Coordinates of C-alpha atoms in Angstrom, one line a residue:
Chain A
X1384 CA 0.0 0.0 0.0
X1385 CA 2.6 2.5 -1.0
X1386 CA 0.5 4.2 -3.6
X1387 CA -3.1 5.1 -3.9
X1388 CA -4.8 4.5 -7.2
X1389 CA -5.6 8.1 -7.9
X1390 CA -1.9 8.8 -8.3
X1391 CA -1.5 6.2 -11.0
X1392 CA -1.1 7.4 -14.6
X1393 CA -3.9 6.4 -16.8
X1394 CA -2.7 5.8 -20.3
X1395 CA -5.0 4.7 -23.0
X1396 CA -4.1 2.6 -26.1
X1397 CA -6.5 2.9 -29.0
X1398 CA -7.6 -0.8 -29.4
X1399 CA -9.7 -0.7 -32.6
X1400 CA -7.2 -2.6 -34.8
X1401 CA -3.5 -3.4 -34.8
X1402 CA -0.7 -4.1 -32.4
X1403 CA -2.2 -2.7 -29.2
X1404 CA -1.3 -5.6 -26.9
X1405 CA 2.4 -5.1 -27.5
X1406 CA 2.2 -1.5 -26.3
X1407 CA 0.3 -2.6 -23.2
X1408 CA 3.0 -5.0 -22.3
X1409 CA 5.7 -2.4 -22.8
X1410 CA 4.0 0.2 -20.7
X1411 CA 3.4 -2.1 -17.8
X1412 CA 7.1 -2.8 -17.5
X1413 CA 8.5 0.7 -17.4
X1414 CA 11.2 1.6 -14.9
X1415 CA 9.4 4.7 -13.5
X1416 CA 8.1 5.7 -10.1
X1417 CA 4.5 6.0 -11.0
X1418 CA 2.3 2.9 -11.6
X1419 CA 0.6 3.0 -15.0
X1420 CA -3.0 1.8 -15.5
X1421 CA -3.5 0.9 -19.1
X1422 CA -7.0 1.3 -20.7
X1423 CA -7.7 -0.3 -24.0
X1424 CA -9.9 2.3 -25.7
X1425 CA -12.8 1.2 -28.0
X1426 CA -15.5 3.7 -26.8
X1427 CA -15.7 7.4 -26.0
X1428 CA -16.3 6.5 -22.4
X1429 CA -13.0 4.6 -22.2
X1430 CA -11.2 7.5 -23.9
X1431 CA -12.6 10.0 -21.4
X1432 CA -10.8 8.2 -18.5
X1433 CA -7.3 8.6 -20.1
X1434 CA -4.6 11.2 -19.3
X1435 CA -2.7 10.2 -22.5
X1436 CA -3.1 8.0 -25.5
X1437 CA -1.0 5.7 -27.7
X1438 CA -2.2 5.1 -31.2
X1439 CA -0.7 1.8 -32.3
X1440 CA 0.5 0.4 -35.6
X1441 CA -2.1 -1.3 -37.8
X1442 CA -3.8 -0.1 -41.0
X1443 CA -4.6 3.7 -40.8
X1444 CA -7.6 3.4 -43.1
X1445 CA -9.1 0.6 -40.9
X1446 CA -8.4 2.5 -37.6
X1447 CA -9.9 5.7 -39.0
X1448 CA -13.1 4.0 -40.2
X1449 CA -13.5 2.1 -36.9
X1450 CA -13.0 5.3 -35.0
X1451 CA -15.8 7.0 -37.0
X1452 CA -18.2 4.0 -36.7
X1453 CA -17.5 3.8 -32.9
X1454 CA -18.3 7.5 -32.4
X1455 CA -14.6 8.2 -31.5
X1456 CA -13.4 10.5 -34.3
X1457 CA -14.5 13.8 -32.8
X1458 CA -13.6 12.8 -29.2
X1459 CA -10.2 11.7 -30.5
X1460 CA -9.7 15.1 -32.2
X1461 CA -10.6 16.9 -29.0
X1462 CA -8.3 14.6 -27.0
X1463 CA -5.4 15.4 -29.4
X1464 CA -6.0 19.2 -28.9
X1465 CA -5.4 19.0 -25.1
X1466 CA -3.7 15.7 -24.1
X1467 CA -0.5 13.9 -25.0
X1468 CA -0.7 11.4 -27.8
X1469 CA 2.0 9.1 -29.3
X1470 CA 1.4 7.5 -32.7
X1471 CA 3.5 4.6 -34.0
X1472 CA 3.4 3.9 -37.8
X1473 CA -0.3 4.0 -38.6
X1474 CA -0.7 6.1 -35.5
X1475 CA 1.9 8.5 -36.8
X1476 CA -0.1 8.9 -40.0
X1477 CA -3.2 9.6 -38.0
X1478 CA -1.4 12.3 -36.0
X1479 CA -0.1 14.1 -39.1
X1480 CA -1.8 17.3 -40.5
X1481 CA -1.6 15.9 -44.1
X1482 CA -0.9 12.6 -45.8
X1483 CA 0.4 11.7 -49.2
X1484 CA -0.5 8.3 -50.7
X1485 CA -3.9 8.1 -49.0
X1486 CA -6.5 5.6 -50.2
X1487 CA -8.6 6.7 -53.2
X1488 CA -11.1 9.3 -52.0
X1489 CA -8.8 10.4 -49.1
X1490 CA -8.7 9.3 -45.5
X1491 CA -9.5 10.9 -42.2
X1492 CA -6.7 12.2 -39.9
X1493 CA -6.7 13.5 -36.3
X1494 CA -3.9 16.1 -36.8
X1495 CA -1.9 17.2 -33.8
X1496 CA 1.6 17.4 -35.4
X1497 CA 2.5 20.0 -38.0
X1498 CA 3.9 17.5 -40.6
X1499 CA 3.1 16.0 -43.9
X1500 CA 3.7 12.2 -44.1
X1501 CA 3.8 9.7 -46.9
X1502 CA 2.2 6.3 -46.4
X1503 CA 4.2 3.2 -47.4
X1504 CA 7.2 5.3 -48.1
X1505 CA 9.5 2.4 -49.0
X1506 CA 6.9 0.4 -50.9
X1507 CA 5.6 -3.1 -50.3
X1508 CA 6.4 -5.5 -47.5
X1509 CA 9.5 -6.7 -49.4
X1510 CA 11.1 -3.3 -48.5
X1511 CA 10.3 -3.7 -44.8
X1512 CA 13.5 -3.7 -42.8
X1513 CA 15.3 -3.5 -39.5
X1514 CA 18.0 -0.9 -38.8
X1515 CA 20.0 0.5 -35.9
X1516 CA 18.9 4.0 -35.1
X1517 CA 20.8 6.8 -33.4
X1518 CA 18.8 8.1 -30.6
X1519 CA 19.1 11.4 -28.7
X1520 CA 17.4 12.1 -25.4
X1521 CA 16.7 8.5 -24.6
X1522 CA 18.1 6.6 -21.6
X1523 CA 21.5 5.0 -22.6
X1524 CA 21.5 7.2 -25.8
X1525 CA 24.9 5.8 -26.8
X1526 CA 23.3 2.4 -27.3
X1527 CA 21.5 2.2 -30.7
X1528 CA 17.8 1.2 -30.9
X1529 CA 16.7 -1.6 -33.3
X1530 CA 14.1 0.1 -35.4
X1531 CA 11.6 -2.2 -37.1
X1532 CA 10.1 -0.5 -40.2
X1533 CA 7.1 -2.3 -41.6
X1534 CA 5.5 -0.7 -44.7
X1535 CA 6.6 2.4 -42.8
X1536 CA 5.5 6.0 -43.6
X1537 CA 8.1 8.8 -44.3
X1538 CA 8.0 12.3 -42.9
X1539 CA 8.0 14.6 -46.0
X1540 CA 7.8 18.2 -44.5
X1541 CA 7.8 19.9 -41.2
X1542 CA 5.4 22.9 -41.2
X1543 CA 5.1 24.4 -37.7
X1544 CA 3.4 27.7 -37.6
X1545 CA 4.6 30.5 -35.2
X1546 CA 2.1 29.5 -32.6
X1547 CA 2.9 25.8 -32.7
X1548 CA 5.4 24.3 -30.3
X1549 CA 8.8 23.5 -31.9
X1550 CA 9.5 20.1 -33.3
X1551 CA 12.3 18.0 -31.8
X1552 CA 14.1 15.3 -33.7
X1553 CA 14.5 12.3 -31.3
X1554 CA 15.8 9.8 -33.8
X1555 CA 17.0 9.7 -37.4
X1556 CA 17.7 7.0 -39.9
X1557 CA 20.9 6.8 -41.9
X1558 CA 20.2 8.7 -45.2
X1559 CA 21.6 5.7 -47.1
X1560 CA 18.6 3.7 -46.0
X1561 CA 16.0 6.1 -47.4
X1562 CA 14.0 4.9 -50.4
X1563 CA 15.5 5.8 -53.7
X1564 CA 12.2 7.2 -55.0
X1565 CA 12.5 10.0 -52.3
X1566 CA 16.2 10.7 -52.6
X1567 CA 16.7 10.8 -56.4
X1568 CA 16.7 14.6 -56.5
X1569 CA 19.7 16.5 -54.9
X1570 CA 17.5 17.5 -52.0
X1571 CA 18.8 17.1 -48.4
X1572 CA 17.8 13.8 -46.6
X1573 CA 16.0 15.9 -44.0
X1574 CA 13.3 15.6 -42.9
X1575 CA 12.8 12.3 -44.6
X1576 CA 15.4 10.7 -42.3
X1577 CA 13.5 11.8 -39.2
X1578 CA 11.8 8.7 -37.7
X1579 CA 11.0 9.9 -34.2
X1580 CA 9.7 13.4 -33.6
X1581 CA 8.3 15.3 -30.6
X1582 CA 6.2 18.4 -30.8
X1583 CA 5.0 19.7 -27.5
X1584 CA 3.4 16.7 -25.8
X1585 CA 2.8 14.8 -29.0
X1586 CA 5.2 12.2 -30.2
X1587 CA 5.5 10.0 -33.3
X1588 CA 7.6 7.2 -34.5
X1589 CA 7.4 5.8 -38.0
X1590 CA 8.8 2.4 -36.8
X1591 CA 7.6 0.0 -34.1
X1592 CA 9.3 0.2 -30.7
X1593 CA 6.5 -2.0 -29.3
X1594 CA 7.9 -5.0 -31.4
X1595 CA 11.1 -5.0 -29.5
X1596 CA 11.9 -5.7 -25.8
X1597 CA 13.6 -2.3 -25.6
X1598 CA 11.1 0.1 -23.9
X1599 CA 13.2 3.3 -24.0
X1600 CA 10.8 5.0 -26.4
X1601 CA 7.8 4.2 -24.1
X1602 CA 9.8 5.6 -21.2
X1603 CA 10.6 8.7 -23.2
X1604 CA 6.9 9.3 -24.0
X1605 CA 5.9 9.0 -20.4
X1606 CA 8.8 11.2 -19.1
X1607 CA 8.8 13.9 -21.8
X1608 CA 5.2 14.1 -22.9
X1609 CA 2.9 12.6 -20.3
X1610 CA 4.4 13.6 -16.9
X1611 CA 5.0 17.3 -17.7
X1612 CA 1.4 17.6 -19.0
X1613 CA -0.2 16.4 -15.8
X1614 CA -0.9 19.2 -13.3
X1615 CA 0.6 18.4 -9.9
X1616 CA -2.0 16.8 -7.6
X1617 CA -3.7 19.1 -5.2
X1618 CA -2.8 18.6 -1.5
Chain B
X1064 CA 33.9 -5.0 -41.9
X1065 CA 33.4 -7.3 -44.8
X1066 CA 30.1 -8.6 -43.6
X1067 CA 27.0 -6.5 -43.2
X1068 CA 25.9 -5.9 -39.6
X1069 CA 22.9 -7.9 -38.7
X1070 CA 20.3 -6.4 -36.3
X1071 CA 18.2 -9.3 -35.0
X1072 CA 14.8 -8.4 -33.7
X1073 CA 15.1 -8.8 -30.0
X1074 CA 11.5 -9.9 -29.6
X1075 CA 11.6 -12.6 -32.2
X1076 CA 10.0 -15.5 -30.5
X1077 CA 11.9 -18.0 -32.7
X1078 CA 15.6 -18.7 -32.7
X1079 CA 17.3 -16.5 -35.3
X1080 CA 18.2 -19.5 -37.3
X1081 CA 14.5 -19.9 -38.1
X1082 CA 14.4 -16.5 -39.8
X1083 CA 17.7 -16.5 -41.6
X1084 CA 16.3 -15.5 -45.0
X1085 CA 18.5 -16.5 -47.9
X1086 CA 18.5 -14.2 -50.9
X1087 CA 15.6 -15.4 -53.0
X1088 CA 16.0 -15.9 -56.8
X1089 CA 13.6 -13.1 -57.6
X1090 CA 14.9 -10.3 -55.4
X1091 CA 14.3 -6.9 -57.0
X1092 CA 17.6 -5.4 -58.0
X1093 CA 17.1 -2.1 -56.2
X1094 CA 17.4 -3.7 -52.8
X1095 CA 21.1 -4.0 -53.0
X1096 CA 22.0 -0.5 -51.7
X1097 CA 19.9 -0.8 -48.6
X1098 CA 21.0 -4.3 -47.8
X1099 CA 24.4 -3.1 -46.7
X1100 CA 23.5 -1.5 -43.3
X1101 CA 20.2 -3.2 -42.3
X1102 CA 18.3 -6.4 -42.7
X1103 CA 15.4 -6.9 -45.1
X1104 CA 13.1 -9.9 -44.8
X1105 CA 14.0 -10.8 -41.3
X1106 CA 11.6 -12.9 -39.3
X1107 CA 11.0 -9.8 -37.2
X1108 CA 9.6 -7.8 -40.2
X1109 CA 7.7 -10.9 -41.5
X1110 CA 5.9 -11.7 -38.2
X1111 CA 5.7 -7.9 -37.5
X1112 CA 3.4 -7.3 -40.4
X1113 CA 1.1 -10.0 -39.1
X1114 CA 1.1 -8.3 -35.8
X1115 CA -0.1 -5.1 -37.5
X1116 CA -3.0 -7.0 -39.1
X1117 CA -4.3 -8.2 -35.7
X1118 CA -7.8 -7.2 -34.8
X1119 CA -8.6 -6.9 -38.5
X1120 CA -10.4 -8.6 -41.3
X1121 CA -8.7 -9.9 -44.4
X1122 CA -11.1 -10.3 -47.3
X1123 CA -11.0 -12.4 -50.5
X1124 CA -11.4 -10.3 -53.6
X1125 CA -11.4 -11.2 -57.3
X1126 CA -10.9 -7.8 -58.9
X1127 CA -9.9 -4.2 -58.3
X1128 CA -13.5 -3.1 -57.8
X1129 CA -14.1 -5.7 -55.0
X1130 CA -10.7 -4.7 -53.5
X1131 CA -11.9 -1.1 -53.3
X1132 CA -15.2 -2.1 -51.6
X1133 CA -13.1 -4.1 -49.1
X1134 CA -10.8 -1.2 -48.4
X1135 CA -13.7 1.2 -47.9
X1136 CA -15.3 -1.3 -45.6
X1137 CA -12.3 -1.3 -43.3
X1138 CA -10.4 -4.5 -44.4
X1139 CA -6.9 -4.5 -43.0
X1140 CA -5.7 -6.5 -46.1
X1141 CA -7.1 -8.2 -49.1
X1142 CA -6.5 -11.7 -50.6
X1143 CA -6.3 -11.4 -54.4
X1144 CA -7.6 -14.6 -56.2
X1145 CA -9.4 -15.5 -59.4
X1146 CA -12.1 -17.5 -57.8
X1147 CA -13.3 -17.4 -54.2
X1148 CA -13.4 -20.9 -52.5
X1149 CA -17.1 -21.4 -53.0
X1150 CA -16.7 -21.0 -56.8
X1151 CA -13.6 -23.3 -56.8
X1152 CA -15.8 -25.9 -55.0
X1153 CA -18.7 -25.4 -57.4
X1154 CA -16.7 -25.4 -60.6
X1155 CA -14.1 -28.0 -59.8
X1156 CA -10.9 -28.6 -61.7
X1157 CA -7.3 -27.7 -60.7
X1158 CA -7.1 -24.4 -58.8
X1159 CA -3.8 -22.5 -59.3
X1160 CA -2.1 -19.2 -58.5
X1161 CA -4.0 -16.3 -60.0
X1162 CA -2.8 -14.3 -63.1
X1163 CA -0.1 -11.9 -61.9
X1164 CA -1.6 -9.1 -64.0
X1165 CA -4.9 -9.4 -62.1
X1166 CA -3.0 -9.3 -58.8
X1167 CA -1.0 -6.2 -59.9
X1168 CA -4.3 -4.4 -60.7
X1169 CA -5.5 -5.1 -57.2
X1170 CA -2.1 -3.9 -55.7
X1171 CA -2.5 -0.7 -57.7
X1172 CA -6.1 -0.2 -56.6
X1173 CA -5.6 -0.2 -52.8
X1174 CA -3.2 1.1 -50.1
X1175 CA -3.7 -1.8 -47.7
X1176 CA -1.5 -5.0 -47.9
X1177 CA -2.3 -7.4 -50.7
X1178 CA -2.0 -11.2 -50.1
X1179 CA -2.2 -13.9 -52.8
X1180 CA -2.4 -17.7 -52.7
X1181 CA 0.0 -20.4 -54.0
X1182 CA -0.5 -24.1 -54.1
X1183 CA 1.0 -26.2 -51.3
X1184 CA 4.6 -27.0 -52.2
X1185 CA 4.7 -24.8 -55.4
X1186 CA 7.7 -22.7 -54.6
X1187 CA 7.9 -21.3 -58.2
X1188 CA 4.4 -19.8 -57.9
X1189 CA 5.7 -18.2 -54.7
X1190 CA 8.8 -16.8 -56.5
X1191 CA 6.5 -15.3 -59.0
X1192 CA 4.3 -13.6 -56.4
X1193 CA 7.4 -12.3 -54.6
X1194 CA 8.7 -10.9 -57.9
X1195 CA 5.6 -8.9 -58.4
X1196 CA 5.7 -7.5 -54.9
X1197 CA 2.7 -9.0 -53.0
X1198 CA 2.9 -8.3 -49.3
X1199 CA 2.0 -11.8 -48.0
X1200 CA 1.7 -15.3 -49.5
X1201 CA -0.9 -17.8 -48.4
X1202 CA 0.3 -21.4 -49.0
X1203 CA -3.2 -22.6 -49.2
X1204 CA -5.1 -25.9 -49.2
X1205 CA -7.9 -24.1 -51.1
X1206 CA -5.8 -24.4 -54.2
X1207 CA -5.0 -27.9 -55.6
X1208 CA -1.8 -29.1 -53.9
X1209 CA 1.3 -29.3 -56.1
X1210 CA 3.3 -31.5 -53.8
X1211 CA 1.9 -34.2 -51.6
X1212 CA 4.9 -34.5 -49.3
X1213 CA 6.6 -31.2 -49.0
X1214 CA 5.5 -27.7 -48.1
X1215 CA 7.5 -24.7 -49.4
X1216 CA 10.7 -23.8 -47.5
X1217 CA 9.5 -20.4 -46.5
X1218 CA 12.8 -19.3 -45.0
X1219 CA 14.1 -18.9 -48.6
X1220 CA 11.8 -15.9 -49.2
X1221 CA 11.8 -12.3 -48.2
X1222 CA 8.0 -12.2 -48.5
X1223 CA 6.2 -13.6 -45.5
X1224 CA 3.9 -16.6 -45.5
X1225 CA 0.7 -17.5 -43.8
X1226 CA -0.3 -21.2 -43.6
X1227 CA -3.4 -23.1 -42.5
X1228 CA -3.4 -25.6 -39.5
X1229 CA -5.9 -27.9 -37.9
X1230 CA -4.0 -28.5 -34.7
X1231 CA -0.9 -27.4 -32.7
X1232 CA 1.4 -29.9 -34.4
X1233 CA 0.5 -28.8 -37.9
X1234 CA 0.8 -25.1 -36.9
X1235 CA 4.3 -25.6 -35.4
X1236 CA 5.5 -27.6 -38.4
X1237 CA 4.5 -24.7 -40.6
X1238 CA 6.3 -22.2 -38.4
X1239 CA 9.3 -24.4 -38.4
X1240 CA 9.3 -24.2 -42.3
X1241 CA 9.2 -20.4 -42.0
X1242 CA 5.5 -19.4 -41.8
X1243 CA 5.2 -16.0 -40.0
X1244 CA 1.5 -16.3 -39.5
X1245 CA -0.9 -19.1 -39.0
X1246 CA -4.7 -19.4 -39.7
X1247 CA -7.2 -22.2 -39.0
X1248 CA -8.0 -24.2 -42.1
X1249 CA -11.7 -24.4 -41.4
X1250 CA -13.6 -25.6 -44.4
X1251 CA -13.3 -22.9 -47.1
X1252 CA -16.2 -22.1 -49.4
X1253 CA -18.8 -23.7 -47.2
X1254 CA -20.1 -20.7 -45.1
X1255 CA -20.0 -23.2 -42.2
X1256 CA -17.9 -22.2 -39.3
X1257 CA -17.9 -25.6 -37.6
X1258 CA -14.5 -26.7 -38.8
X1259 CA -12.8 -23.4 -38.0
X1260 CA -14.2 -23.8 -34.5
X1261 CA -12.9 -27.3 -34.3
X1262 CA -9.4 -26.3 -35.4
X1263 CA -9.0 -23.3 -33.1
X1264 CA -10.3 -25.2 -30.1
X1265 CA -7.9 -28.0 -30.9
X1266 CA -4.9 -25.6 -31.1
X1267 CA -5.9 -23.8 -27.9
X1268 CA -6.6 -27.0 -25.9
X1269 CA -3.2 -28.4 -26.9
X1270 CA -1.5 -25.2 -25.9
X1271 CA -3.2 -25.3 -22.5
X1272 CA -2.1 -28.9 -22.0
X1273 CA 1.5 -28.1 -23.1
X1274 CA 1.7 -25.1 -20.8
X1275 CA 1.2 -27.3 -17.7
X1276 CA 3.9 -29.9 -18.7
X1277 CA 7.4 -30.3 -17.4
X1278 CA 10.3 -30.6 -19.8
X1279 CA 10.2 -34.5 -20.0
X1280 CA 6.5 -34.4 -20.8
X1281 CA 7.1 -31.7 -23.5
X1282 CA 9.7 -34.0 -25.2
X1283 CA 7.1 -36.8 -25.3
X1284 CA 4.3 -34.4 -26.4
X1285 CA 6.5 -33.0 -29.2
X1286 CA 7.0 -36.5 -30.5
X1287 CA 3.2 -37.2 -30.2
X1288 CA 2.1 -34.1 -32.2
X1289 CA 5.1 -34.2 -34.5
X1290 CA 6.2 -30.7 -33.7
X1291 CA 9.8 -29.3 -33.2
X1292 CA 10.6 -29.4 -29.5
X1293 CA 12.0 -25.8 -29.3
X1294 CA 8.8 -24.3 -30.9
X1295 CA 6.6 -26.4 -28.6
X1296 CA 8.6 -25.3 -25.6
X1297 CA 8.3 -21.6 -26.6
X1298 CA 4.6 -22.0 -27.2
X1299 CA 4.1 -23.5 -23.8
X1300 CA 6.0 -20.6 -22.2
X1301 CA 4.0 -18.0 -24.1
X1302 CA 0.7 -19.9 -23.6
X1303 CA -0.1 -19.0 -27.3
X1304 CA 1.3 -19.6 -30.7
X1305 CA 4.6 -17.8 -31.2
X1306 CA 3.2 -16.1 -34.3
X1307 CA -0.1 -14.3 -35.1
X1308 CA -3.1 -16.7 -35.5
X1309 CA -6.1 -15.8 -37.6
X1310 CA -9.4 -17.6 -38.1
X1311 CA -10.3 -18.8 -41.7
X1312 CA -12.6 -21.2 -43.5
X1313 CA -16.4 -20.8 -43.3
X1314 CA -16.8 -17.5 -41.5
X1315 CA -20.0 -15.8 -42.9
X1316 CA -21.5 -13.5 -40.3
X1317 CA -20.4 -10.9 -37.7
X1318 CA -21.3 -13.4 -35.0
X1319 CA -19.0 -16.1 -36.6
X1320 CA -16.2 -13.6 -36.6
X1321 CA -16.7 -12.6 -32.9
X1322 CA -17.0 -16.3 -31.9
X1323 CA -13.5 -17.0 -33.4
X1324 CA -12.1 -14.0 -31.6
X1325 CA -13.5 -15.3 -28.3
X1326 CA -11.8 -18.7 -29.0
X1327 CA -8.4 -17.0 -29.1
X1328 CA -7.9 -15.9 -32.7
X1329 CA -6.1 -12.6 -33.4
X1330 CA -8.2 -11.7 -36.5
X1331 CA -10.3 -13.1 -39.2
X1332 CA -10.1 -14.1 -42.9
X1333 CA -13.4 -13.9 -44.8
X1334 CA -13.5 -15.6 -48.1
X1335 CA -16.7 -16.4 -50.0
X1336 CA -18.8 -15.0 -47.1
X1337 CA -18.7 -11.4 -48.2
X1338 CA -19.0 -11.2 -52.0
X1339 CA -21.4 -14.2 -52.1
X1340 CA -23.8 -12.4 -49.8
X1341 CA -26.7 -10.0 -50.6
X1342 CA -25.0 -6.8 -49.6
X1343 CA -21.2 -7.2 -49.6
X1344 CA -20.2 -3.7 -48.5
X1345 CA -22.6 -3.7 -45.5
X1346 CA -21.7 -7.2 -44.4
X1347 CA -18.0 -6.5 -44.8
X1348 CA -18.2 -3.4 -42.6
X1349 CA -20.3 -5.3 -40.0
X1350 CA -17.7 -8.1 -39.8
X1351 CA -14.9 -5.5 -39.4
X1352 CA -16.8 -4.0 -36.4
X1353 CA -17.6 -7.4 -35.0
X1354 CA -13.9 -8.3 -34.8
X1355 CA -13.1 -5.0 -32.9
X1356 CA -16.0 -5.2 -30.6
X1357 CA -16.3 -9.0 -30.3
X1358 CA -16.6 -8.6 -26.5
X1359 CA -19.6 -6.3 -26.7
X1360 CA -22.9 -8.1 -27.6
X1361 CA -24.8 -4.9 -27.8
X1362 CA -22.6 -3.6 -30.7
X1363 CA -22.7 -7.1 -32.2
X1364 CA -26.5 -6.9 -32.2
X1365 CA -26.5 -3.5 -33.8
X1366 CA -24.1 -4.4 -36.6
X1367 CA -25.8 -7.7 -37.3
X1368 CA -29.1 -6.0 -38.3
X1369 CA -30.4 -5.9 -41.8
X1370 CA -27.4 -7.3 -43.5
X1371 CA -29.4 -9.0 -46.3
X1372 CA -28.9 -12.6 -47.3
X1373 CA -25.8 -14.5 -46.0
X1374 CA -24.1 -16.8 -48.3
X1375 CA -25.8 -20.2 -48.7
X1376 CA -24.0 -22.6 -46.4
X1377 CA -23.0 -26.2 -47.1
X1378 CA -23.1 -29.1 -44.7
X1379 CA -19.7 -30.7 -44.3
X1380 CA -20.0 -34.4 -44.9
X1381 CA -18.7 -37.0 -47.4
X1382 CA -21.0 -35.7 -50.0
X1383 CA -19.5 -32.1 -49.9
X1384 CA -18.8 -31.0 -53.5
X1385 CA -15.0 -30.5 -54.0
X1386 CA -14.2 -32.6 -50.9
X1387 CA -12.7 -31.5 -47.6
X1388 CA -9.9 -29.0 -48.3
X1389 CA -8.7 -29.1 -44.7
X1390 CA -7.3 -32.6 -45.3
X1391 CA -4.8 -31.2 -47.7
X1392 CA -1.4 -30.4 -46.2
X1393 CA 0.9 -32.6 -44.3

């Protein structure tokens, strides 16, 4: 009985489709002081309980449709306006302001981060890969992180307005690993080499930290995005 | 450094030797530059894509128009094939890999992953599908087997494979050959869920038995079910298959899909059940919602209303036209 439940962090994971169980297991094993209660979010009522949200990998078109059919689309947009959200892969697409390579007829986004992102930046599953990533700001930052990129999106442009919080690059991929279709011109590799970005209390990764046993990105999200956004408890 | 650095996926539930993908004959030339500092086609990215499909519905489609309907209805992937299983059953004859041109049209029509089927043991059909860039291959008993002893050595490919299984031993043999995803066989093209239920219950019951065994008992059990010991031991530890496990074969309604999720499946394939029904778009969307909300009978009731006619189901007995596909595979 060292902690009461009302001091626990309540972090939701959008559980409409995709790899949400993997995020749940990673969050429950974090080396932080506070205990984390994970809520698998499928309804507006479940979302309302959460102090922060993780949008997992999956298919962005499927997740967006299920969000609309579950009455979650507007509650999610409102949530993104005020609370911390981390999107991985499909979740990163949903957090973008604009998307290139959407399904025919376009697809719905939540916004939240001032970027344009391209779906399936490398192409089909044959181009999916693993690569060591340099990470800054994570625990043991001298130790590279195994990034697993599965039909991963690519960040095309950063477009923060003057009112928006600045965008921090947390991890980048070696430019030699970028798809040739995006590097054929003599443009700089940036921002296409950015694979983990933080803007204010929002965070995105185009790869899948939840598919590894290395939970440093989960720890980063809680430390840098979730904890600072929670007002200190009243005495 | 003369050898490229390898970055094994630290979560890979299977010894790295199981995922050591050799360079396939049909590897696209443009991969060479990126192969130097990273690893393509590792078991981590193969099983990882299956993990991204969890909680989703993979729908059989025979043309680009159906593929678009499936994508709009929320499918997490489509299976491109020339005839759905119910038609293969009705028409008879040898069923083979689909025309690559037709598969490419479907790849171009949608943004979600595209799967396609090859005959059991037909590794050249698999090389062809890898060359045109499909996202997943189903080595499927629905097509007429090309080899009555051997399955494809799936480690030799960069493209991941899904295979059918009726029980734990069969599932682990397929994983041992390199399958990165498993599905029940069920009885495809019947609209009758009974065989899929039988297969999923068999897998889960054997996993529960294995998880309470000590090591000596596991050696004996591995021999009994003809499964590799190291995969059985890992399954017993995890208390689930070490790769994603979908339901397939006979799923026709939202309730069928939810039933399979309750029995322990990670997601659902729907074959003939959608485009052989009265209102495919509506039924497809309802099954997608049923997989997400399988635990919520109130939502299941709502999405099951007014779906129009379901596909006509078939009784599975020795008079079944086309025979029992689930018995194919070894």
